[in-house]
Amino acid sequence: MQLPENNLGSARQWDAQDPLNAFREQFLIPKVEQTPIVYFTGNSLGLQPVDAEAAIKRELEDWARFGVEGHFHARHPWFSYHERFGAGAASVVGARLEEVVLMNQLTSNLHFLLISFYRPKGRRVKILMEHGPFPSDRYALASQIALHGLDPGECLVEMQPREGEYLLRTDDILAKINEMGDELALVLFGGVNYFTGQAFNMEAITAKAHEMGAFAGFDLAHAAGNIPLQLHDWNVDFACWCTYKYLNSGPGSVGGAFVHERHLNSGLPRLAGWWGHDKKTRFQMGPDFSPMPTAEGWQVSNAPVFNMVVHGIALAQFVQAGMERLRAKSLLLTGYAEAIIDEINDKHLAGLQIITPRDPAQRGCQLSIVAPVKGKTIYNRLTERAVSVDWREPSVIRMAPVPMYNSFEDVFRFGEILKECLGVRA
Ligand SMILES: *Cc1c(COP(=O)(O)O)cnc(C)c1O
């Protein structure tokens, strides 16, 4: 892969030729003394689209103007508000329109979907999860197991990496699924692990889980808007994601859910509420629940409009930029960051170790760097110099150059500042 050279001129030249370069202007980048910071924490909270404020104001105006009639007369009627997002969300996660819905928030959606897809029976009671999952997922899984009167200590199995390794090998994952056989009810992995940045082979994991008679679901918090996804074609049973990380929709914004077509009307149990009821007869207010024949049938409440409004802006940007172009730029940006970190490491024996897979096919834009000596000090120094990265105990600095608004110049500046922080300014 051809990358920019490690100098400012080259980085700027690549920015000038970047077909997505103009998107940077559509975001509010925090500044220190008039200079935009190097914002590499879009994996944690994406930046605010410039148009967000006007979009929120429009909903406030419509509420003031129409009151309850806004459900039908607002510029984006609230009755069908979530329908605005179907096509965009389907394109981001590789789904059919009827397979996706925007509702609730991430961990809530995981719970709702587990009610449908974790159905322990007889010997088949176990859930396999990745090593070191995001804690919320572990809590959710353990509590669902307990809800069935089972013991999370026995039923929740954490896939371990080999001795001395951080990453999980696909072959080992598949072998583990095979070994669990008819005790396995569900495989629930992140699409991309939040700590290591490893992207898992969702297609292979799903196929193996199915071979064993189990379901496969994915938490796409770190995958949606980051890596190309084909949930429908991969036969994934269900998935959920948040929209405030790579999808730039604001703190605590609405979550997404995917249910594969084959499960939409297969009679899986679910928790019901009026917004999951068929919209044609919803307002007859009858006693019997008759679900929407789409993923919308998993909704329970009416749309939280103010929690969704920015997602409309953010999704439109994803559709306009296109996941293919975003991925192409992402490979370059992260490859550039990797090359610069390697160069600093080699020249100055800095002792930094990138634990994220070196194979671009097995990662998104995030790089996780173990700094065994003085890691926290390096992190603090980066922060003092207006570089936004984060620190994960015990020794990892996570950085995510996102293709939507980060530039090659950001990556170059990061390298220069990193050298200062290591005290090796050459
Ligand atoms: C960010 C993240 C969460 C956060 O959950 P919320 O319900 O949105 O607060 C959960 N799981 C994973 C894997 C995450 O990365």
Tab-separated table of C-alpha atoms and ligand atoms in Angstrom:
chain	number	residue	atom	x	y	z
A	1	MET	CA	0.000	0.000	0.000
A	2	GLN	CA	1.415	3.364	-0.979
A	3	LEU	CA	1.284	5.857	1.901
A	4	PRO	CA	2.201	9.515	2.417
A	5	GLU	CA	5.770	10.228	3.464
A	6	ASN	CA	6.438	11.211	7.029
A	7	ASN	CA	6.556	14.959	6.410
A	8	LEU	CA	4.037	17.774	6.506
A	9	GLY	CA	4.204	18.536	2.780
A	10	SER	CA	3.368	14.990	1.811
A	11	ALA	CA	0.533	14.723	4.363
A	12	ARG	CA	-1.004	17.957	3.081
A	13	GLN	CA	-0.697	16.836	-0.502
A	14	TRP	CA	-2.577	13.621	0.303
A	15	ASP	CA	-5.277	15.643	2.079
A	16	ALA	CA	-5.663	17.858	-0.969
A	17	GLN	CA	-6.217	14.776	-3.128
A	18	ASP	CA	-8.520	13.023	-0.656
A	19	PRO	CA	-12.032	12.740	-2.174
A	20	LEU	CA	-13.544	12.872	1.348
A	21	ASN	CA	-11.524	15.872	2.467
A	22	ALA	CA	-14.521	18.244	2.391
A	23	PHE	CA	-16.359	16.289	5.110
A	24	ARG	CA	-13.941	17.612	7.730
A	25	GLU	CA	-15.529	21.058	7.300
A	26	GLN	CA	-18.890	19.593	8.268
A	27	PHE	CA	-17.779	18.849	11.847
A	28	LEU	CA	-17.049	20.936	14.931
A	29	ILE	CA	-13.544	20.000	16.034
A	30	PRO	CA	-12.640	21.097	19.581
A	31	LYS	CA	-9.882	23.693	19.636
A	32	VAL	CA	-7.080	24.712	21.941
A	33	GLU	CA	-5.991	28.302	21.352
A	34	GLN	CA	-7.675	28.468	17.936
A	35	THR	CA	-6.001	25.280	16.711
A	36	PRO	CA	-8.147	22.182	16.177
A	37	ILE	CA	-6.938	19.371	18.415
A	38	VAL	CA	-5.844	16.032	16.973
A	39	TYR	CA	-9.087	14.208	17.677
A	40	PHE	CA	-8.488	10.462	17.691
A	41	THR	CA	-11.334	9.472	20.019
A	42	GLY	CA	-14.101	9.179	17.443
A	43	ASN	CA	-14.246	5.518	18.517
A	44	SER	CA	-15.572	6.736	21.856
A	45	LEU	CA	-17.652	9.768	20.889
A	46	GLY	CA	-17.881	10.984	17.319
A	47	LEU	CA	-17.711	14.733	16.660
A	48	GLN	CA	-20.710	17.002	16.255
A	49	PRO	CA	-21.912	17.620	12.697
A	50	VAL	CA	-22.201	21.355	12.040
A	51	ASP	CA	-25.843	20.888	10.970
A	52	ALA	CA	-26.894	19.232	14.241
A	53	GLU	CA	-27.969	22.439	15.938
A	54	ALA	CA	-30.258	23.551	13.118
A	55	ALA	CA	-31.824	20.096	12.932
A	56	ILE	CA	-32.632	20.125	16.658
A	57	LYS	CA	-34.058	23.623	16.326
A	58	ARG	CA	-36.331	22.463	13.513
A	59	GLU	CA	-37.900	19.835	15.765
A	60	LEU	CA	-38.333	22.397	18.564
A	61	GLU	CA	-40.028	24.749	16.119
A	62	ASP	CA	-42.355	22.023	14.895
A	63	TRP	CA	-43.250	21.095	18.442
A	64	ALA	CA	-44.008	24.762	19.219
A	65	ARG	CA	-46.035	25.152	16.049
A	66	PHE	CA	-48.004	21.905	16.000
A	67	GLY	CA	-48.096	20.466	19.517
A	68	VAL	CA	-49.463	16.932	19.327
A	69	GLU	CA	-50.288	17.350	15.636
A	70	GLY	CA	-46.537	17.224	15.001
A	71	HIS	CA	-46.894	13.430	15.056
A	72	PHE	CA	-48.328	13.831	11.564
A	73	HIS	CA	-47.551	17.386	10.491
A	74	ALA	CA	-43.953	17.959	11.573
A	75	ARG	CA	-41.501	18.218	8.684
A	76	HIS	CA	-40.365	14.762	9.727
A	77	PRO	CA	-43.559	13.394	11.289
A	78	TRP	CA	-42.851	11.874	14.708
A	79	PHE	CA	-45.282	9.000	14.183
A	80	SER	CA	-42.946	7.470	11.610
A	81	TYR	CA	-39.753	9.189	12.716
A	82	HIS	CA	-37.638	6.036	12.967
A	83	GLU	CA	-38.477	5.161	9.361
A	84	ARG	CA	-36.185	7.972	8.224
A	85	PHE	CA	-33.176	5.902	9.212
A	86	GLY	CA	-33.959	2.505	7.717
A	87	ALA	CA	-32.304	2.877	4.325
A	88	GLY	CA	-29.166	4.586	5.664
A	89	ALA	CA	-28.743	2.137	8.525
A	90	ALA	CA	-29.291	-0.827	6.190
A	91	SER	CA	-26.528	0.442	3.918
A	92	VAL	CA	-24.083	0.923	6.815
A	93	VAL	CA	-24.564	-2.583	8.250
A	94	GLY	CA	-25.279	-4.463	5.016
A	95	ALA	CA	-28.887	-5.378	5.701
A	96	ARG	CA	-32.265	-5.328	4.009
A	97	LEU	CA	-34.562	-2.477	4.875
A	98	GLU	CA	-36.938	-4.634	6.892
A	99	GLU	CA	-34.101	-6.101	8.984
A	100	VAL	CA	-33.060	-2.907	10.789
A	101	VAL	CA	-34.621	-0.536	13.268
A	102	LEU	CA	-33.364	2.406	15.292
A	103	MET	CA	-34.668	2.266	18.868
A	104	ASN	CA	-33.612	2.473	22.525
A	105	GLN	CA	-29.892	2.367	23.225
A	106	LEU	CA	-27.212	-0.218	22.817
A	107	THR	CA	-27.261	-2.298	25.989
A	108	SER	CA	-31.054	-2.092	26.103
A	109	ASN	CA	-31.228	-3.460	22.566
A	110	LEU	CA	-28.830	-6.233	23.478
A	111	HIS	CA	-31.211	-7.212	26.286
A	112	PHE	CA	-34.273	-7.087	24.041
A	113	LEU	CA	-32.571	-9.253	21.442
A	114	LEU	CA	-31.256	-11.716	24.022
A	115	ILE	CA	-34.837	-12.271	25.163
A	116	SER	CA	-35.487	-13.551	21.641
A	117	PHE	CA	-32.191	-15.246	20.849
A	118	TYR	CA	-30.978	-16.726	24.115
A	119	ARG	CA	-33.337	-19.642	24.644
A	120	PRO	CA	-31.477	-22.139	26.844
A	121	LYS	CA	-32.963	-25.618	26.687
A	122	GLY	CA	-31.761	-28.994	27.961
A	123	ARG	CA	-27.993	-29.233	27.552
A	124	ARG	CA	-27.906	-26.203	25.268
A	125	VAL	CA	-27.402	-23.412	27.792
A	126	LYS	CA	-24.007	-21.807	27.136
A	127	ILE	CA	-22.997	-18.488	25.620
A	128	LEU	CA	-19.542	-17.980	24.118
A	129	MET	CA	-18.207	-14.428	24.219
A	130	GLU	CA	-14.903	-12.882	23.198
A	131	HIS	CA	-11.999	-12.383	25.584
A	132	GLY	CA	-12.183	-9.026	27.353
A	133	PRO	CA	-15.579	-7.851	26.089
A	134	PHE	CA	-16.884	-4.377	26.874
A	135	PRO	CA	-18.119	-4.747	30.472
A	136	SER	CA	-21.719	-3.799	29.700
A	137	ASP	CA	-22.031	-6.816	27.398
A	138	ARG	CA	-20.693	-9.163	30.041
A	139	TYR	CA	-23.143	-7.789	32.612
A	140	ALA	CA	-26.023	-8.081	30.157
A	141	LEU	CA	-25.182	-11.681	29.252
A	142	ALA	CA	-24.666	-12.765	32.862
A	143	SER	CA	-27.938	-11.186	33.959
A	144	GLN	CA	-29.868	-12.844	31.122
A	145	ILE	CA	-28.435	-16.215	32.117
A	146	ALA	CA	-29.451	-15.595	35.726
A	147	LEU	CA	-32.924	-14.581	34.523
A	148	HIS	CA	-33.320	-18.138	33.230
A	149	GLY	CA	-32.371	-19.490	36.669
A	150	LEU	CA	-28.963	-20.626	35.389
A	151	ASP	CA	-25.463	-19.991	36.704
A	152	PRO	CA	-23.452	-17.377	34.755
A	153	GLY	CA	-20.264	-18.893	36.189
A	154	GLU	CA	-21.013	-22.062	34.235
A	155	CYS	CA	-22.959	-20.808	31.267
A	156	LEU	CA	-20.977	-17.728	30.236
A	157	VAL	CA	-17.777	-18.858	28.544
A	158	GLU	CA	-15.054	-16.343	27.720
A	159	MET	CA	-12.896	-17.289	24.757
A	160	GLN	CA	-9.281	-17.013	25.917
A	161	PRO	CA	-6.334	-16.016	23.714
A	162	ARG	CA	-3.260	-18.232	23.639
A	163	GLU	CA	-0.700	-17.757	26.387
A	164	GLY	CA	1.114	-14.438	25.914
A	165	GLU	CA	-1.195	-13.241	23.099
A	166	TYR	CA	-3.722	-10.411	23.036
A	167	LEU	CA	-5.707	-11.426	19.979
A	168	LEU	CA	-8.000	-14.350	19.276
A	169	ARG	CA	-7.140	-16.518	16.298
A	170	THR	CA	-10.084	-17.278	14.052
A	171	ASP	CA	-9.177	-20.965	13.904
A	172	ASP	CA	-9.163	-21.132	17.689
A	173	ILE	CA	-12.565	-19.452	17.885
A	174	LEU	CA	-14.028	-21.918	15.390
A	175	ALA	CA	-12.463	-24.849	17.228
A	176	LYS	CA	-13.927	-23.604	20.516
A	177	ILE	CA	-17.407	-23.342	18.981
A	178	ASN	CA	-16.978	-26.848	17.640
A	179	GLU	CA	-15.855	-28.141	21.017
A	180	MET	CA	-18.856	-26.604	22.806
A	181	GLY	CA	-21.133	-28.400	20.347
A	182	ASP	CA	-24.634	-29.040	21.592
A	183	GLU	CA	-24.014	-27.155	24.848
A	184	LEU	CA	-23.745	-23.948	22.883
A	185	ALA	CA	-26.883	-21.793	22.688
A	186	LEU	CA	-25.379	-18.550	21.459
A	187	VAL	CA	-22.168	-16.907	20.313
A	188	LEU	CA	-22.115	-13.196	21.143
A	189	PHE	CA	-19.020	-11.284	20.076
A	190	GLY	CA	-18.176	-7.696	19.407
A	191	GLY	CA	-17.728	-7.026	15.698
A	192	VAL	CA	-14.549	-5.178	16.642
A	193	ASN	CA	-13.162	-5.584	20.159
A	194	TYR	CA	-13.129	-2.210	21.930
A	195	PHE	CA	-9.777	-2.827	23.667
A	196	THR	CA	-7.577	-4.451	21.021
A	197	GLY	CA	-9.302	-3.136	17.906
A	198	GLN	CA	-9.450	-6.680	16.480
A	199	ALA	CA	-12.205	-7.190	13.890
A	200	PHE	CA	-13.618	-10.690	14.015
A	201	ASN	CA	-14.546	-12.871	11.079
A	202	MET	CA	-18.285	-12.619	11.621
A	203	GLU	CA	-19.177	-14.697	8.599
A	204	ALA	CA	-17.048	-17.663	9.665
A	205	ILE	CA	-18.139	-17.424	13.306
A	206	THR	CA	-21.797	-17.327	12.272
A	207	ALA	CA	-21.450	-20.303	9.941
A	208	LYS	CA	-19.735	-22.366	12.640
A	209	ALA	CA	-22.299	-21.422	15.290
A	210	HIS	CA	-25.091	-22.466	12.937
A	211	GLU	CA	-23.338	-25.742	12.227
A	212	MET	CA	-23.525	-26.437	15.964
A	213	GLY	CA	-27.205	-25.473	16.086
A	214	ALA	CA	-26.564	-22.192	17.916
A	215	PHE	CA	-27.366	-18.557	17.135
A	216	ALA	CA	-24.724	-15.911	16.424
A	217	GLY	CA	-25.167	-12.260	17.368
A	218	PHE	CA	-22.783	-9.298	17.331
A	219	ASP	CA	-22.400	-6.092	19.239
A	220	LEU	CA	-21.308	-3.653	16.543
A	221	ALA	CA	-20.553	-0.661	18.793
A	222	HIS	CA	-17.015	-0.487	17.387
A	223	ALA	CA	-17.835	-1.866	13.959
A	224	ALA	CA	-20.802	0.147	12.665
A	225	GLY	CA	-19.484	2.997	10.547
A	226	ASN	CA	-15.942	1.651	10.957
A	227	ILE	CA	-15.635	-1.518	8.869
A	228	PRO	CA	-17.642	-2.873	5.936
A	229	LEU	CA	-20.475	-5.101	7.145
A	230	GLN	CA	-22.719	-7.560	5.309
A	231	LEU	CA	-24.955	-8.796	8.091
A	232	HIS	CA	-27.622	-10.181	5.793
A	233	ASP	CA	-25.269	-12.093	3.507
A	234	TRP	CA	-23.219	-13.341	6.442
A	235	ASN	CA	-26.421	-14.842	7.851
A	236	VAL	CA	-25.907	-13.162	11.215
A	237	ASP	CA	-28.939	-13.842	13.407
A	238	PHE	CA	-29.059	-10.500	15.193
A	239	ALA	CA	-26.928	-7.469	15.980
A	240	CYS	CA	-27.054	-4.187	17.839
A	241	TRP	CA	-24.990	-1.014	17.769
A	242	CYS	CA	-24.756	2.483	19.145
A	243	THR	CA	-24.746	5.621	17.029
A	244	TYR	CA	-22.590	7.934	19.147
A	245	LYS	CA	-19.189	6.358	18.401
A	246	TYR	CA	-18.240	6.153	14.713
A	247	LEU	CA	-21.742	7.241	13.725
A	248	ASN	CA	-21.372	10.769	15.181
A	249	SER	CA	-24.937	11.120	16.468
A	250	GLY	CA	-24.233	12.610	19.891
A	251	PRO	CA	-23.843	11.358	23.472
A	252	GLY	CA	-26.324	8.624	24.352
A	253	SER	CA	-28.014	8.823	20.964
A	254	VAL	CA	-30.439	6.182	19.728
A	255	GLY	CA	-29.266	2.564	19.224
A	256	GLY	CA	-29.646	0.264	16.227
A	257	ALA	CA	-30.839	-3.320	15.938
A	258	PHE	CA	-30.724	-5.965	13.211
A	259	VAL	CA	-32.812	-9.123	13.026
A	260	HIS	CA	-32.199	-11.408	10.068
A	261	GLU	CA	-35.099	-11.749	7.680
A	262	ARG	CA	-35.590	-15.437	8.479
A	263	HIS	CA	-36.402	-14.599	12.114
A	264	LEU	CA	-38.768	-11.719	11.507
A	265	ASN	CA	-41.889	-13.838	11.476
A	266	SER	CA	-40.687	-17.125	12.915
A	267	GLY	CA	-42.524	-16.726	16.212
A	268	LEU	CA	-39.527	-15.965	18.427
A	269	PRO	CA	-40.596	-14.709	21.844
A	270	ARG	CA	-40.044	-11.030	22.486
A	271	LEU	CA	-40.879	-8.248	24.882
A	272	ALA	CA	-43.762	-6.329	23.380
A	273	GLY	CA	-44.911	-2.729	23.439
A	274	TRP	CA	-47.310	-0.634	21.393
A	275	TRP	CA	-44.700	0.654	18.927
A	276	GLY	CA	-43.893	-2.903	17.912
A	277	HIS	CA	-47.546	-3.452	17.042
A	278	ASP	CA	-48.503	-3.344	13.377
A	279	LYS	CA	-48.772	0.348	12.573
A	280	LYS	CA	-51.885	-0.200	10.470
A	281	THR	CA	-53.915	-1.178	13.525
A	282	ARG	CA	-51.858	0.380	16.321
A	283	PHE	CA	-54.335	3.129	17.016
A	284	GLN	CA	-57.292	0.801	17.262
A	285	MET	CA	-55.753	0.214	20.693
A	286	GLY	CA	-56.880	-3.429	20.756
A	287	PRO	CA	-55.915	-5.910	23.487
A	288	ASP	CA	-53.930	-8.355	21.314
A	289	PHE	CA	-50.370	-7.753	20.195
A	290	SER	CA	-49.838	-8.213	16.484
A	291	PRO	CA	-46.244	-7.292	15.642
A	292	MET	CA	-44.912	-5.383	12.670
A	293	PRO	CA	-43.560	-7.972	10.195
A	294	THR	CA	-40.151	-6.254	10.244
A	295	ALA	CA	-37.442	-5.537	12.824
A	296	GLU	CA	-39.718	-2.676	13.877
A	297	GLY	CA	-41.739	-5.363	15.608
A	298	TRP	CA	-39.085	-5.325	18.361
A	299	GLN	CA	-39.806	-1.691	19.241
A	300	VAL	CA	-41.621	-1.077	22.487
A	301	SER	CA	-41.917	2.708	22.724
A	302	ASN	CA	-42.546	5.610	20.394
A	303	ALA	CA	-39.533	7.324	18.888
A	304	PRO	CA	-37.387	9.520	21.184
A	305	VAL	CA	-37.222	12.276	18.571
A	306	PHE	CA	-34.640	14.507	20.230
A	307	ASN	CA	-32.403	11.532	20.766
A	308	MET	CA	-32.617	10.613	17.082
A	309	VAL	CA	-32.515	13.900	15.266
A	310	VAL	CA	-28.742	14.161	14.873
A	311	HIS	CA	-28.617	10.606	13.569
A	312	GLY	CA	-30.495	11.827	10.501
A	313	ILE	CA	-27.659	14.247	9.712
A	314	ALA	CA	-24.924	11.764	10.544
A	315	LEU	CA	-26.409	8.925	8.488
A	316	ALA	CA	-26.867	11.205	5.481
A	317	GLN	CA	-23.135	11.934	5.672
A	318	PHE	CA	-22.354	8.212	5.706
A	319	VAL	CA	-24.597	7.602	2.738
A	320	GLN	CA	-23.024	10.492	0.856
A	321	ALA	CA	-19.453	9.486	1.671
A	322	GLY	CA	-20.198	5.772	1.154
A	323	MET	CA	-18.727	2.975	3.261
A	324	GLU	CA	-16.474	1.910	0.389
A	325	ARG	CA	-14.740	5.261	0.092
A	326	LEU	CA	-14.586	5.614	3.857
A	327	ARG	CA	-12.957	2.208	4.165
A	328	ALA	CA	-10.464	2.998	1.409
A	329	LYS	CA	-9.392	6.175	3.210
A	330	SER	CA	-9.425	4.415	6.585
A	331	LEU	CA	-6.928	1.812	5.373
A	332	LEU	CA	-4.584	4.619	4.315
A	333	LEU	CA	-4.977	6.754	7.448
A	334	THR	CA	-4.457	3.880	9.856
A	335	GLY	CA	-1.683	2.415	7.697
A	336	TYR	CA	0.031	5.818	7.805
A	337	ALA	CA	-0.317	6.035	11.596
A	338	GLU	CA	1.046	2.506	11.936
A	339	ALA	CA	4.045	3.269	9.717
A	340	ILE	CA	4.865	6.435	11.673
A	341	ILE	CA	4.619	4.676	15.036
A	342	ASP	CA	6.820	1.845	13.723
A	343	GLU	CA	9.369	4.339	12.469
A	344	ILE	CA	9.549	6.150	15.815
A	345	ASN	CA	9.809	2.841	17.599
A	346	ASP	CA	12.630	1.548	15.399
A	347	LYS	CA	14.643	4.758	15.447
A	348	HIS	CA	14.322	5.502	19.123
A	349	LEU	CA	13.743	2.082	20.678
A	350	ALA	CA	10.606	3.510	22.255
A	351	GLY	CA	9.251	0.112	23.298
A	352	LEU	CA	5.753	0.763	21.953
A	353	GLN	CA	3.821	-2.298	20.841
A	354	ILE	CA	0.818	-2.116	18.543
A	355	ILE	CA	-1.419	-4.969	19.704
A	356	THR	CA	-4.114	-4.396	17.072
A	357	PRO	CA	-3.810	-6.886	14.203
A	358	ARG	CA	-1.186	-5.918	11.622
A	359	ASP	CA	-3.434	-7.337	8.928
A	360	PRO	CA	-5.734	-4.464	7.809
A	361	ALA	CA	-8.486	-6.979	7.037
A	362	GLN	CA	-8.632	-7.775	10.756
A	363	ARG	CA	-9.014	-4.267	12.072
A	364	GLY	CA	-10.893	-1.017	11.618
A	365	CYS	CA	-9.333	2.382	12.097
A	366	GLN	CA	-8.327	1.987	15.749
A	367	LEU	CA	-4.809	1.181	16.858
A	368	SER	CA	-4.198	0.034	20.436
A	369	ILE	CA	-0.687	0.662	21.616
A	370	VAL	CA	0.827	-0.958	24.665
A	371	ALA	CA	3.346	1.306	26.306
A	372	PRO	CA	4.867	-0.932	28.953
A	373	VAL	CA	7.102	1.772	30.429
A	374	LYS	CA	5.614	5.112	31.469
A	375	GLY	CA	2.491	4.504	29.404
A	376	LYS	CA	0.312	6.722	31.554
A	377	THR	CA	2.929	9.494	31.407
A	378	ILE	CA	3.040	9.327	27.613
A	379	TYR	CA	-0.737	9.430	27.528
A	380	ASN	CA	-0.832	12.447	29.871
A	381	ARG	CA	1.754	14.261	27.780
A	382	LEU	CA	-0.231	13.630	24.590
A	383	THR	CA	-3.329	15.050	26.255
A	384	GLU	CA	-1.443	18.129	27.443
A	385	ARG	CA	-0.384	18.716	23.847
A	386	ALA	CA	-3.955	18.702	22.530
A	387	VAL	CA	-4.003	15.139	21.221
A	388	SER	CA	-7.212	13.351	22.130
A	389	VAL	CA	-6.526	9.641	22.596
A	390	ASP	CA	-7.579	7.484	25.525
A	391	TRP	CA	-6.064	5.295	28.167
A	392	ARG	CA	-7.266	1.839	29.086
A	393	GLU	CA	-5.837	0.105	32.118
A	394	PRO	CA	-3.399	-1.469	32.566
A	395	SER	CA	-1.231	-0.147	29.734
A	396	VAL	CA	-3.052	0.650	26.507
A	397	ILE	CA	-3.336	3.896	24.568
A	398	ARG	CA	-6.165	3.725	22.031
A	399	MET	CA	-6.191	6.024	19.021
A	400	ALA	CA	-8.645	6.055	16.159
A	401	PRO	CA	-8.057	8.230	13.101
A	402	VAL	CA	-11.525	8.207	11.546
A	403	PRO	CA	-11.837	8.676	7.809
A	404	MET	CA	-14.911	10.937	7.999
A	405	TYR	CA	-13.114	13.926	9.523
A	406	ASN	CA	-9.504	13.109	10.349
A	407	SER	CA	-6.762	14.118	7.943
A	408	PHE	CA	-3.351	12.833	6.971
A	409	GLU	CA	-2.016	15.998	8.564
A	410	ASP	CA	-3.616	14.940	11.871
A	411	VAL	CA	-1.701	11.668	11.665
A	412	PHE	CA	1.562	13.423	10.803
A	413	ARG	CA	1.113	15.868	13.709
A	414	PHE	CA	0.373	12.972	16.024
A	415	GLY	CA	3.736	11.424	15.158
A	416	GLU	CA	5.625	14.673	15.783
A	417	ILE	CA	3.894	15.189	19.130
A	418	LEU	CA	4.456	11.558	20.101
A	419	LYS	CA	8.189	12.068	19.610
A	420	GLU	CA	8.079	15.086	21.914
A	421	CYS	CA	6.212	13.073	24.516
A	422	LEU	CA	8.790	10.305	24.360
A	423	GLY	CA	11.530	12.898	24.732
A	424	VAL	CA	13.170	11.777	21.496
A	425	ARG	CA	12.550	14.826	19.348
A	426	ALA	CA	15.037	14.290	16.535
B	1	LIG	C1	-19.712	1.600	23.893
B	1	LIG	C2	-20.166	0.227	24.160
B	1	LIG	C3	-21.281	-0.031	24.986
B	1	LIG	C4	-22.021	1.084	25.681
B	1	LIG	O1	-23.338	0.734	25.955
B	1	LIG	P1	-24.523	1.802	26.044
B	1	LIG	O2	-25.699	0.964	26.281
B	1	LIG	O3	-24.559	2.557	24.762
B	1	LIG	O4	-24.212	2.727	27.175
B	1	LIG	C5	-21.683	-1.347	25.137
B	1	LIG	N1	-21.031	-2.360	24.522
B	1	LIG	C6	-19.959	-2.137	23.738
B	1	LIG	C7	-19.277	-3.283	23.063
B	1	LIG	C8	-19.477	-0.845	23.553
B	1	LIG	O5	-18.399	-0.638	22.805
